[in-house]
CSV table of C-alpha atoms in Angstrom, one decimal:
chain,number,residue,atom,x,y,z
G,1,UNK,CA,0.2,0.2,0.1
G,2,UNK,CA,1.3,3.7,-0.7
G,3,UNK,CA,1.9,5.8,2.3
G,4,UNK,CA,0.5,9.4,1.6
G,5,UNK,CA,2.6,12.1,3.5
G,6,UNK,CA,0.6,14.6,5.4
G,7,UNK,CA,0.7,18.6,4.3
G,8,UNK,CA,2.6,19.1,7.4
G,9,UNK,CA,5.3,16.5,7.1
G,10,UNK,CA,6.0,17.6,3.0
G,11,UNK,CA,6.6,20.9,4.1
G,12,UNK,CA,9.1,20.0,7.3
G,13,UNK,CA,10.4,17.6,4.6
G,14,UNK,CA,10.9,19.9,1.8
G,15,UNK,CA,11.9,22.8,5.0
G,16,UNK,CA,14.9,20.4,5.5
G,17,UNK,CA,15.9,19.9,2.3
G,18,UNK,CA,16.0,23.4,1.4
G,19,UNK,CA,18.1,24.2,4.5
G,20,UNK,CA,20.2,21.4,3.3
G,21,UNK,CA,20.6,22.9,-0.2
G,22,UNK,CA,21.2,26.1,1.2
G,23,UNK,CA,24.7,25.2,4.1
G,24,UNK,CA,27.6,25.8,2.9
G,25,UNK,CA,30.6,23.7,3.9
G,26,UNK,CA,34.7,25.1,4.2
G,27,UNK,CA,37.0,23.4,5.3
G,28,UNK,CA,39.7,24.8,7.8
G,29,UNK,CA,43.1,23.3,9.0
G,30,UNK,CA,45.2,24.5,12.3
G,31,UNK,CA,48.5,23.7,13.7
G,32,UNK,CA,49.0,22.7,17.6
G,33,UNK,CA,46.1,20.4,18.6
G,34,UNK,CA,46.8,20.2,21.8
G,35,UNK,CA,46.7,23.8,22.6
G,36,UNK,CA,44.4,25.0,20.3
G,37,UNK,CA,41.6,22.0,20.1
G,38,UNK,CA,40.0,23.6,23.5
G,39,UNK,CA,40.0,27.0,21.9
G,40,UNK,CA,37.7,26.3,18.9
G,41,UNK,CA,35.8,23.9,20.8
G,42,UNK,CA,34.4,27.1,22.6
G,43,UNK,CA,34.7,29.3,19.5
G,44,UNK,CA,32.4,26.9,17.1
G,45,UNK,CA,29.4,26.8,18.6
G,46,UNK,CA,29.3,30.5,19.0
G,47,UNK,CA,30.0,30.6,14.8
G,48,UNK,CA,27.3,28.0,14.4
G,49,UNK,CA,24.8,30.3,16.3
G,50,UNK,CA,25.6,33.3,13.9
G,51,UNK,CA,25.9,31.5,10.7
G,52,UNK,CA,23.8,28.2,11.1
G,53,UNK,CA,24.4,28.2,7.2
G,54,UNK,CA,28.2,27.2,6.9
G,55,UNK,CA,29.5,24.3,7.8
G,56,UNK,CA,33.1,24.3,8.7
G,57,UNK,CA,35.0,20.9,8.8
G,58,UNK,CA,38.5,20.5,10.7
G,59,UNK,CA,41.2,18.7,8.9
G,60,UNK,CA,44.2,16.9,10.9
G,61,UNK,CA,45.9,19.3,12.3
G,62,UNK,CA,49.5,20.3,11.7
G,63,UNK,CA,52.1,19.2,14.0
G,64,UNK,CA,53.7,22.7,14.5
G,65,UNK,CA,53.9,25.3,11.9
G,66,UNK,CA,57.1,24.1,9.3
G,67,UNK,CA,55.2,20.8,9.0
G,68,UNK,CA,51.9,23.2,8.3
G,69,UNK,CA,53.8,24.8,5.6
G,70,UNK,CA,54.8,22.0,3.9
G,71,UNK,CA,51.6,20.1,4.2
G,72,UNK,CA,50.1,23.8,2.5
G,73,UNK,CA,52.7,23.3,-0.4
G,74,UNK,CA,52.3,19.3,-0.9
G,75,UNK,CA,48.3,20.2,-1.0
G,76,UNK,CA,48.7,23.1,-3.6
G,77,UNK,CA,50.3,20.5,-6.0
G,78,UNK,CA,47.6,18.1,-5.3
G,79,UNK,CA,44.8,20.7,-6.0
G,80,UNK,CA,43.4,19.7,-2.2
G,81,UNK,CA,43.7,23.1,-0.2
G,82,UNK,CA,41.5,23.9,3.0
G,83,UNK,CA,39.8,27.1,2.7
G,84,UNK,CA,41.3,29.0,5.8
G,85,UNK,CA,44.3,28.2,7.3
G,86,UNK,CA,46.3,28.9,10.4
G,87,UNK,CA,49.8,30.2,10.0
G,88,UNK,CA,52.9,30.9,11.9
G,89,UNK,CA,53.6,34.7,11.3
G,90,UNK,CA,57.3,33.8,9.8
G,91,UNK,CA,55.2,31.4,7.2
G,92,UNK,CA,53.0,33.9,5.5
G,93,UNK,CA,55.2,34.9,2.8
G,94,UNK,CA,56.0,31.8,1.0
G,95,UNK,CA,52.2,31.1,0.6
G,96,UNK,CA,52.0,34.5,-0.7
G,97,UNK,CA,55.0,34.4,-3.0
G,98,UNK,CA,53.4,31.2,-4.2
G,99,UNK,CA,50.0,32.3,-5.2
G,100,UNK,CA,48.9,29.8,-2.4
G,101,UNK,CA,47.1,32.7,0.1
G,102,UNK,CA,44.4,35.0,-1.5
G,103,UNK,CA,44.9,38.7,-0.3
G,104,UNK,CA,42.5,39.9,2.5
G,105,UNK,CA,42.1,43.6,1.2
G,106,UNK,CA,39.0,43.3,-1.2
G,107,UNK,CA,36.9,41.6,1.5
G,108,UNK,CA,38.4,44.0,3.8
G,109,UNK,CA,37.2,46.7,1.5
G,110,UNK,CA,33.8,45.4,0.9
G,111,UNK,CA,33.5,45.5,4.2
G,112,UNK,CA,31.3,48.5,5.9
G,113,UNK,CA,33.0,49.0,9.7
G,114,UNK,CA,35.6,46.5,9.2
G,115,UNK,CA,38.6,48.1,11.5
G,116,UNK,CA,42.1,47.1,10.6
G,117,UNK,CA,43.3,48.9,13.6
G,118,UNK,CA,41.8,46.6,15.9
G,119,UNK,CA,44.4,44.6,15.1
G,120,UNK,CA,47.4,44.7,16.7
G,121,UNK,CA,49.6,47.0,14.2
G,122,UNK,CA,53.0,44.7,14.6
G,123,UNK,CA,50.8,41.9,14.0
G,124,UNK,CA,49.0,43.3,11.3
G,125,UNK,CA,52.1,44.5,9.7
G,126,UNK,CA,53.6,40.8,9.5
G,127,UNK,CA,50.6,39.7,7.3
G,128,UNK,CA,51.1,42.2,4.8
G,129,UNK,CA,52.7,42.2,1.9
G,130,UNK,CA,53.1,44.6,-1.1
G,131,UNK,CA,50.2,46.6,0.4
G,132,UNK,CA,47.9,44.1,0.6
G,133,UNK,CA,46.6,42.2,3.8
G,134,UNK,CA,46.9,38.0,3.0
G,135,UNK,CA,46.3,37.3,7.2
G,136,UNK,CA,44.3,38.3,9.8
G,137,UNK,CA,45.9,37.6,13.6
G,138,UNK,CA,44.8,34.8,15.5
G,139,UNK,CA,47.5,34.8,18.4
G,140,UNK,CA,50.2,36.2,19.6
G,141,UNK,CA,52.7,35.2,21.7
G,142,UNK,CA,56.3,36.3,23.5
G,143,UNK,CA,58.7,33.6,25.6
G,144,UNK,CA,58.4,34.2,29.3
G,145,UNK,CA,59.3,32.2,32.4
G,146,UNK,CA,57.1,29.6,33.9
G,147,UNK,CA,58.0,28.6,37.5
G,148,UNK,CA,57.6,25.8,40.2
G,149,UNK,CA,57.5,28.7,43.1
G,150,UNK,CA,57.5,26.1,45.5
G,151,UNK,CA,60.8,24.2,44.1
G,152,UNK,CA,62.4,27.5,44.1
G,153,UNK,CA,61.2,28.2,47.6
G,154,UNK,CA,62.4,24.8,48.7
G,155,UNK,CA,65.8,25.7,47.5
G,156,UNK,CA,65.6,29.5,49.0
G,157,UNK,CA,65.3,31.2,45.9
G,158,UNK,CA,62.7,33.8,46.5
G,159,UNK,CA,62.5,35.7,43.6
G,160,UNK,CA,62.3,35.2,39.7
G,161,UNK,CA,65.9,35.8,37.5
G,162,UNK,CA,66.0,38.6,35.6
G,163,UNK,CA,69.0,37.9,33.8
G,164,UNK,CA,70.1,34.1,32.3
G,165,UNK,CA,73.4,34.9,34.9
G,166,UNK,CA,70.8,35.0,37.6
G,167,UNK,CA,69.3,32.3,36.1
G,168,UNK,CA,72.0,29.9,35.9
G,169,UNK,CA,72.8,30.6,39.7
G,170,UNK,CA,69.6,29.5,40.6
G,171,UNK,CA,70.2,26.2,38.8
G,172,UNK,CA,72.7,25.8,40.7
G,173,UNK,CA,71.1,26.4,43.6
G,174,UNK,CA,68.0,23.8,43.0
G,175,UNK,CA,70.8,20.9,41.7
G,176,UNK,CA,73.0,21.6,45.4
G,177,UNK,CA,69.2,20.9,46.7
G,178,UNK,CA,68.6,17.8,45.0
G,179,UNK,CA,67.1,19.1,41.4
G,180,UNK,CA,68.1,16.7,38.3
G,181,UNK,CA,67.2,18.5,35.9
G,182,UNK,CA,66.4,22.7,37.3
G,183,UNK,CA,65.4,23.5,33.6
G,184,UNK,CA,64.3,23.3,30.1
G,185,UNK,CA,65.6,26.4,28.0
G,186,UNK,CA,63.0,25.7,24.7
G,187,UNK,CA,65.5,26.0,21.8
G,188,UNK,CA,63.4,23.6,20.2
G,189,UNK,CA,60.4,25.7,19.5
G,190,UNK,CA,59.0,26.1,15.8
G,191,UNK,CA,61.3,28.6,13.7
G,192,UNK,CA,64.3,28.9,15.8
G,193,UNK,CA,62.0,31.7,17.6
G,194,UNK,CA,64.4,31.2,20.9
G,195,UNK,CA,67.0,32.2,19.0
G,196,UNK,CA,65.3,34.9,17.6
G,197,UNK,CA,64.8,35.7,20.8
G,198,UNK,CA,68.4,36.2,22.2
G,199,UNK,CA,69.0,38.0,19.3
G,200,UNK,CA,66.3,40.8,19.6
G,201,UNK,CA,67.1,40.9,23.1
G,202,UNK,CA,70.5,42.2,22.2
G,203,UNK,CA,68.1,44.5,19.5
G,204,UNK,CA,69.4,42.8,16.4
G,205,UNK,CA,67.3,41.4,13.6
G,206,UNK,CA,68.2,37.6,12.6
G,207,UNK,CA,67.6,39.1,9.2
G,208,UNK,CA,68.8,42.8,8.0
G,209,UNK,CA,68.5,43.9,4.0
G,210,UNK,CA,68.0,40.1,2.9
G,211,UNK,CA,70.9,38.3,4.3
G,212,UNK,CA,71.2,36.3,8.1
G,213,UNK,CA,73.0,38.0,10.5
G,214,UNK,CA,74.3,35.2,12.1
G,215,UNK,CA,78.5,36.1,11.1
G,216,UNK,CA,77.8,39.2,13.7
G,217,UNK,CA,79.2,39.7,17.2
G,218,UNK,CA,75.3,38.9,18.9
G,219,UNK,CA,74.9,35.9,17.3
G,220,UNK,CA,78.3,34.4,18.6
G,221,UNK,CA,76.5,36.0,22.5
G,222,UNK,CA,73.2,33.6,21.8
G,223,UNK,CA,74.5,31.3,21.0
G,224,UNK,CA,77.1,31.2,24.1
G,225,UNK,CA,74.4,31.9,26.2
G,226,UNK,CA,72.9,28.9,25.3
G,227,UNK,CA,75.8,26.7,25.5
G,228,UNK,CA,76.1,28.4,29.0
G,229,UNK,CA,72.3,27.7,30.2
G,230,UNK,CA,73.1,24.0,28.7
G,231,UNK,CA,76.4,23.2,30.5
G,232,UNK,CA,75.9,25.6,34.2
G,233,UNK,CA,72.2,24.2,34.0
G,234,UNK,CA,73.2,20.3,33.1
G,235,UNK,CA,69.9,20.9,31.0
G,236,UNK,CA,68.2,17.6,29.8
G,237,UNK,CA,67.3,17.6,25.7
G,238,UNK,CA,64.0,17.4,26.3
G,239,UNK,CA,61.1,17.7,23.2
G,240,UNK,CA,59.1,20.8,23.9
G,241,UNK,CA,55.7,18.5,24.7
G,242,UNK,CA,58.4,16.8,27.3
G,243,UNK,CA,59.1,19.6,29.3
G,244,UNK,CA,55.5,20.7,28.9
G,245,UNK,CA,54.3,17.7,30.6
G,246,UNK,CA,57.5,17.0,32.8
G,247,UNK,CA,57.3,21.0,34.2
G,248,UNK,CA,53.0,19.9,34.7
G,249,UNK,CA,53.8,17.5,36.8
G,250,UNK,CA,56.3,19.2,39.3
G,251,UNK,CA,59.4,17.4,38.3
G,252,UNK,CA,60.7,20.2,36.4
G,253,UNK,CA,61.2,23.7,38.2
G,254,UNK,CA,61.7,26.3,35.9
G,255,UNK,CA,60.7,26.5,32.2
G,256,UNK,CA,61.1,28.9,29.5
G,257,UNK,CA,59.3,28.7,26.3
G,258,UNK,CA,56.3,30.5,24.2
G,259,UNK,CA,53.4,31.8,26.9
G,260,UNK,CA,50.9,29.5,25.0
G,261,UNK,CA,51.5,27.2,27.1
G,262,UNK,CA,50.2,29.0,30.3
G,263,UNK,CA,46.5,27.6,29.9
G,264,UNK,CA,47.5,23.8,29.4
G,265,UNK,CA,49.8,24.3,32.3
G,266,UNK,CA,47.0,25.5,34.7
G,267,UNK,CA,44.5,22.5,33.2
G,268,UNK,CA,47.3,20.0,33.5
G,269,UNK,CA,49.6,20.7,36.6
G,270,UNK,CA,49.9,18.8,40.2
G,271,UNK,CA,49.3,20.4,43.5
G,272,UNK,CA,52.1,23.3,43.1
G,273,UNK,CA,52.3,27.3,42.9
G,274,UNK,CA,52.4,27.9,39.5
G,275,UNK,CA,53.7,31.2,38.6
G,276,UNK,CA,54.9,33.0,35.3
G,277,UNK,CA,57.6,36.2,35.1
G,278,UNK,CA,58.9,38.0,32.3
G,279,UNK,CA,62.2,36.8,30.2
G,280,UNK,CA,65.1,37.6,31.3
G,281,UNK,CA,67.9,39.5,29.0
G,282,UNK,CA,71.7,39.7,29.1
G,283,UNK,CA,72.1,42.7,31.2
G,284,UNK,CA,68.6,43.5,32.2
G,285,UNK,CA,65.4,43.4,30.4
G,286,UNK,CA,65.7,42.8,26.9
G,287,UNK,CA,65.6,45.4,24.3
G,288,UNK,CA,62.8,43.6,22.1
G,289,UNK,CA,61.7,39.5,21.4
G,290,UNK,CA,59.9,38.1,18.7
G,291,UNK,CA,56.4,38.0,18.1
G,292,UNK,CA,55.4,34.4,18.1
G,293,UNK,CA,51.8,33.4,16.9
G,294,UNK,CA,49.9,32.8,13.9
G,295,UNK,CA,47.6,34.4,11.3
G,296,UNK,CA,44.2,32.8,9.5
G,297,UNK,CA,44.7,32.8,5.5
G,298,UNK,CA,42.2,32.5,3.1
G,299,UNK,CA,43.7,29.9,0.6
G,300,UNK,CA,40.5,28.3,-0.7
G,301,UNK,CA,40.5,27.5,-4.6
G,302,UNK,CA,36.8,27.4,-4.9
G,303,UNK,CA,35.9,30.1,-7.3
G,304,UNK,CA,32.0,30.3,-5.8
G,305,UNK,CA,31.1,33.4,-4.1
G,306,UNK,CA,29.6,31.6,-1.9
G,307,UNK,CA,32.1,29.5,-0.4
G,308,UNK,CA,35.0,32.0,-0.1
G,309,UNK,CA,32.3,34.5,2.0
G,310,UNK,CA,31.6,31.7,3.7
G,311,UNK,CA,35.3,31.4,4.2
G,312,UNK,CA,35.2,35.0,5.0
G,313,UNK,CA,32.4,34.5,7.8
G,314,UNK,CA,34.7,32.2,9.7
G,315,UNK,CA,38.0,33.6,9.3
G,316,UNK,CA,36.5,37.4,10.3
G,317,UNK,CA,34.6,35.7,13.4
G,318,UNK,CA,37.8,33.5,14.8
G,319,UNK,CA,40.0,36.8,15.0
G,320,UNK,CA,37.3,38.9,16.2
G,321,UNK,CA,36.9,40.0,19.8
G,322,UNK,CA,34.6,37.4,20.7
G,323,UNK,CA,36.8,34.6,18.7
G,324,UNK,CA,40.3,36.3,19.9
G,325,UNK,CA,39.1,36.4,23.4
G,326,UNK,CA,38.7,32.5,23.7
G,327,UNK,CA,42.4,32.3,22.5
G,328,UNK,CA,43.5,34.1,25.8
G,329,UNK,CA,40.6,32.5,27.8
G,330,UNK,CA,41.6,28.4,26.9
G,331,UNK,CA,45.5,29.0,26.4
G,332,UNK,CA,48.3,32.1,26.8
G,333,UNK,CA,48.4,33.5,23.3
G,334,UNK,CA,47.3,37.4,23.8
G,335,UNK,CA,44.6,37.9,22.1
G,336,UNK,CA,45.4,40.7,19.0
G,337,UNK,CA,42.4,41.6,18.7
G,338,UNK,CA,42.0,45.2,20.6
G,339,UNK,CA,38.3,44.7,21.0
G,340,UNK,CA,39.2,41.3,23.3
G,341,UNK,CA,41.7,43.5,25.3
G,342,UNK,CA,39.6,46.4,26.1
G,343,UNK,CA,36.1,44.6,26.5
G,344,UNK,CA,35.5,41.3,26.5
G,345,UNK,CA,38.8,40.7,28.7
G,346,UNK,CA,38.0,43.8,30.7
G,347,UNK,CA,38.9,41.9,33.9
G,348,UNK,CA,40.2,39.2,33.1
G,349,UNK,CA,44.1,39.4,33.1
G,350,UNK,CA,43.6,41.1,36.4
G,351,UNK,CA,42.3,37.7,37.6
G,352,UNK,CA,45.1,35.9,35.4
G,353,UNK,CA,47.9,36.7,36.2
G,354,UNK,CA,50.0,34.2,34.5
G,355,UNK,CA,48.6,35.2,31.4
G,356,UNK,CA,49.1,38.5,31.8
G,357,UNK,CA,52.8,38.5,31.8
G,358,UNK,CA,53.1,38.2,28.0
G,359,UNK,CA,50.9,41.8,27.7
G,360,UNK,CA,52.8,43.4,30.1
G,361,UNK,CA,56.0,42.6,27.5
G,362,UNK,CA,54.0,43.6,24.4
G,363,UNK,CA,56.1,47.1,24.1
G,364,UNK,CA,59.2,44.5,23.3
G,365,UNK,CA,57.5,43.2,20.5
G,366,UNK,CA,59.2,42.7,17.3
G,367,UNK,CA,59.2,40.5,14.3
G,368,UNK,CA,59.9,36.8,14.3
G,369,UNK,CA,61.7,36.5,10.8
G,370,UNK,CA,60.8,34.7,7.7
G,371,UNK,CA,64.4,33.3,6.0
G,372,UNK,CA,64.9,34.7,2.7
G,373,UNK,CA,64.2,32.4,-0.3
G,374,UNK,CA,63.1,29.0,-1.3
G,375,UNK,CA,65.0,28.0,0.8
G,376,UNK,CA,63.4,29.6,4.2
G,377,UNK,CA,62.6,26.4,5.4
G,378,UNK,CA,65.9,24.4,4.9
G,379,UNK,CA,67.4,27.9,6.7
G,380,UNK,CA,65.3,26.6,9.5
G,381,UNK,CA,66.5,23.6,9.6
G,382,UNK,CA,70.1,24.2,9.6
G,383,UNK,CA,70.0,26.4,12.2
G,384,UNK,CA,67.7,23.9,14.2
G,385,UNK,CA,70.7,21.0,14.0
G,386,UNK,CA,73.3,23.8,15.1
G,387,UNK,CA,71.4,24.5,18.2
G,388,UNK,CA,70.5,20.9,18.7
G,389,UNK,CA,74.3,20.1,18.6
G,390,UNK,CA,74.9,22.7,22.0
G,391,UNK,CA,71.8,20.7,23.4
G,392,UNK,CA,73.0,17.0,23.2
G,393,UNK,CA,76.8,18.7,24.1
G,394,UNK,CA,78.2,17.6,20.7
G,395,UNK,CA,79.5,20.9,20.0
G,396,UNK,CA,82.0,22.7,21.7
G,397,UNK,CA,82.9,25.6,20.3
G,398,UNK,CA,81.0,28.7,19.5
G,399,UNK,CA,83.2,30.2,17.0
G,400,UNK,CA,83.2,26.8,14.9
G,401,UNK,CA,80.1,26.4,15.5
G,402,UNK,CA,78.9,29.6,13.9
G,403,UNK,CA,81.0,29.3,11.1
G,404,UNK,CA,79.4,26.8,10.1
G,405,UNK,CA,76.4,27.8,10.5
G,406,UNK,CA,77.6,30.4,8.5
G,407,UNK,CA,78.8,28.9,5.5
G,408,UNK,CA,75.5,26.5,5.0
G,409,UNK,CA,73.0,29.1,5.5
G,410,UNK,CA,75.2,31.3,2.8
G,411,UNK,CA,74.8,28.5,0.3
G,412,UNK,CA,71.2,28.5,0.6
G,413,UNK,CA,70.3,32.3,0.5
G,414,UNK,CA,69.2,33.3,-3.1
G,415,UNK,CA,72.4,34.7,-4.7
G,416,UNK,CA,70.9,38.0,-5.3
């Protein structure tokens, strides 16, 4: 027997079909699942409330920024790019040069009330190429010190160190009091960020006029500083994730890394008094520090205006005041959107002093520099391997190591 749908059922069914037909699907990819999964878990429901006609599909997270860039380069060849991607601030240029990233300027100009002034100027500058904006900053980080204040107090240490020499002195005190791993200095963090931190500490950029400054006196001081930390503190060569776990477990008294891990530490740490403090300098406060973090970029290959509009809606929402506020609440990153800091997070940093440390360092914000030419990722790897030789004790003569790095990097730089 044939069944006949009621009029109400027909209306409901046709409405559901219409809704399904009107839904636009976009794909999105981002790095560091352990850091940002909780952030996007908070952002997505809010976005869905405002945009029920947009379905955001999440791709597998990139392991880190270099992996994200390499993945994008491969996907461009196979024509399998996501519509929106999160990329490290120092990895945007190659996607622009290869035509993978789309300019956001036409979308910005089409908006009635879009305020680029709401974004931190130094961050927006890193996403601007030849006068066009190609990325909107999502999360800002700076290096800070993480301290187990209970472990320091047990060793008789009452103040966090202001310089690396002071930090080495605290290391020795901790070792004398039984610590077998007093510190981890996160040399392995993505993009040679900590080497650039030691360079900017001295007011010296790592790249000047299209060439690397690894042959400079400041670069030698940076290498020697890392060597002194590794040797005097008997630093174990952990991975960054091992260091986060070790610090959270109360096994690592001092940890120098990005502010991005503050939220993760606060959620997982054992029962000890946790505090952050400003990143130490050489003879006092650093002269500058590199802006870490990432930006959202439009990389859709679609010609459908609805898909592009949906991608733009997602991209602007996650970097807006509301979206950026979730970055601060769930991680240790700072939101680059002024609306998040001034309105949504008005009292947040007073109530979360460990996340305020990086905000207080914002006047030190400098470029996280990309290395010039098509071999930028290869140069990053060369420098990484050189720093690893310090961390493992394989390199002892810093002048010799400096010369080796200079020669290898120069071979990878563009001829002109």
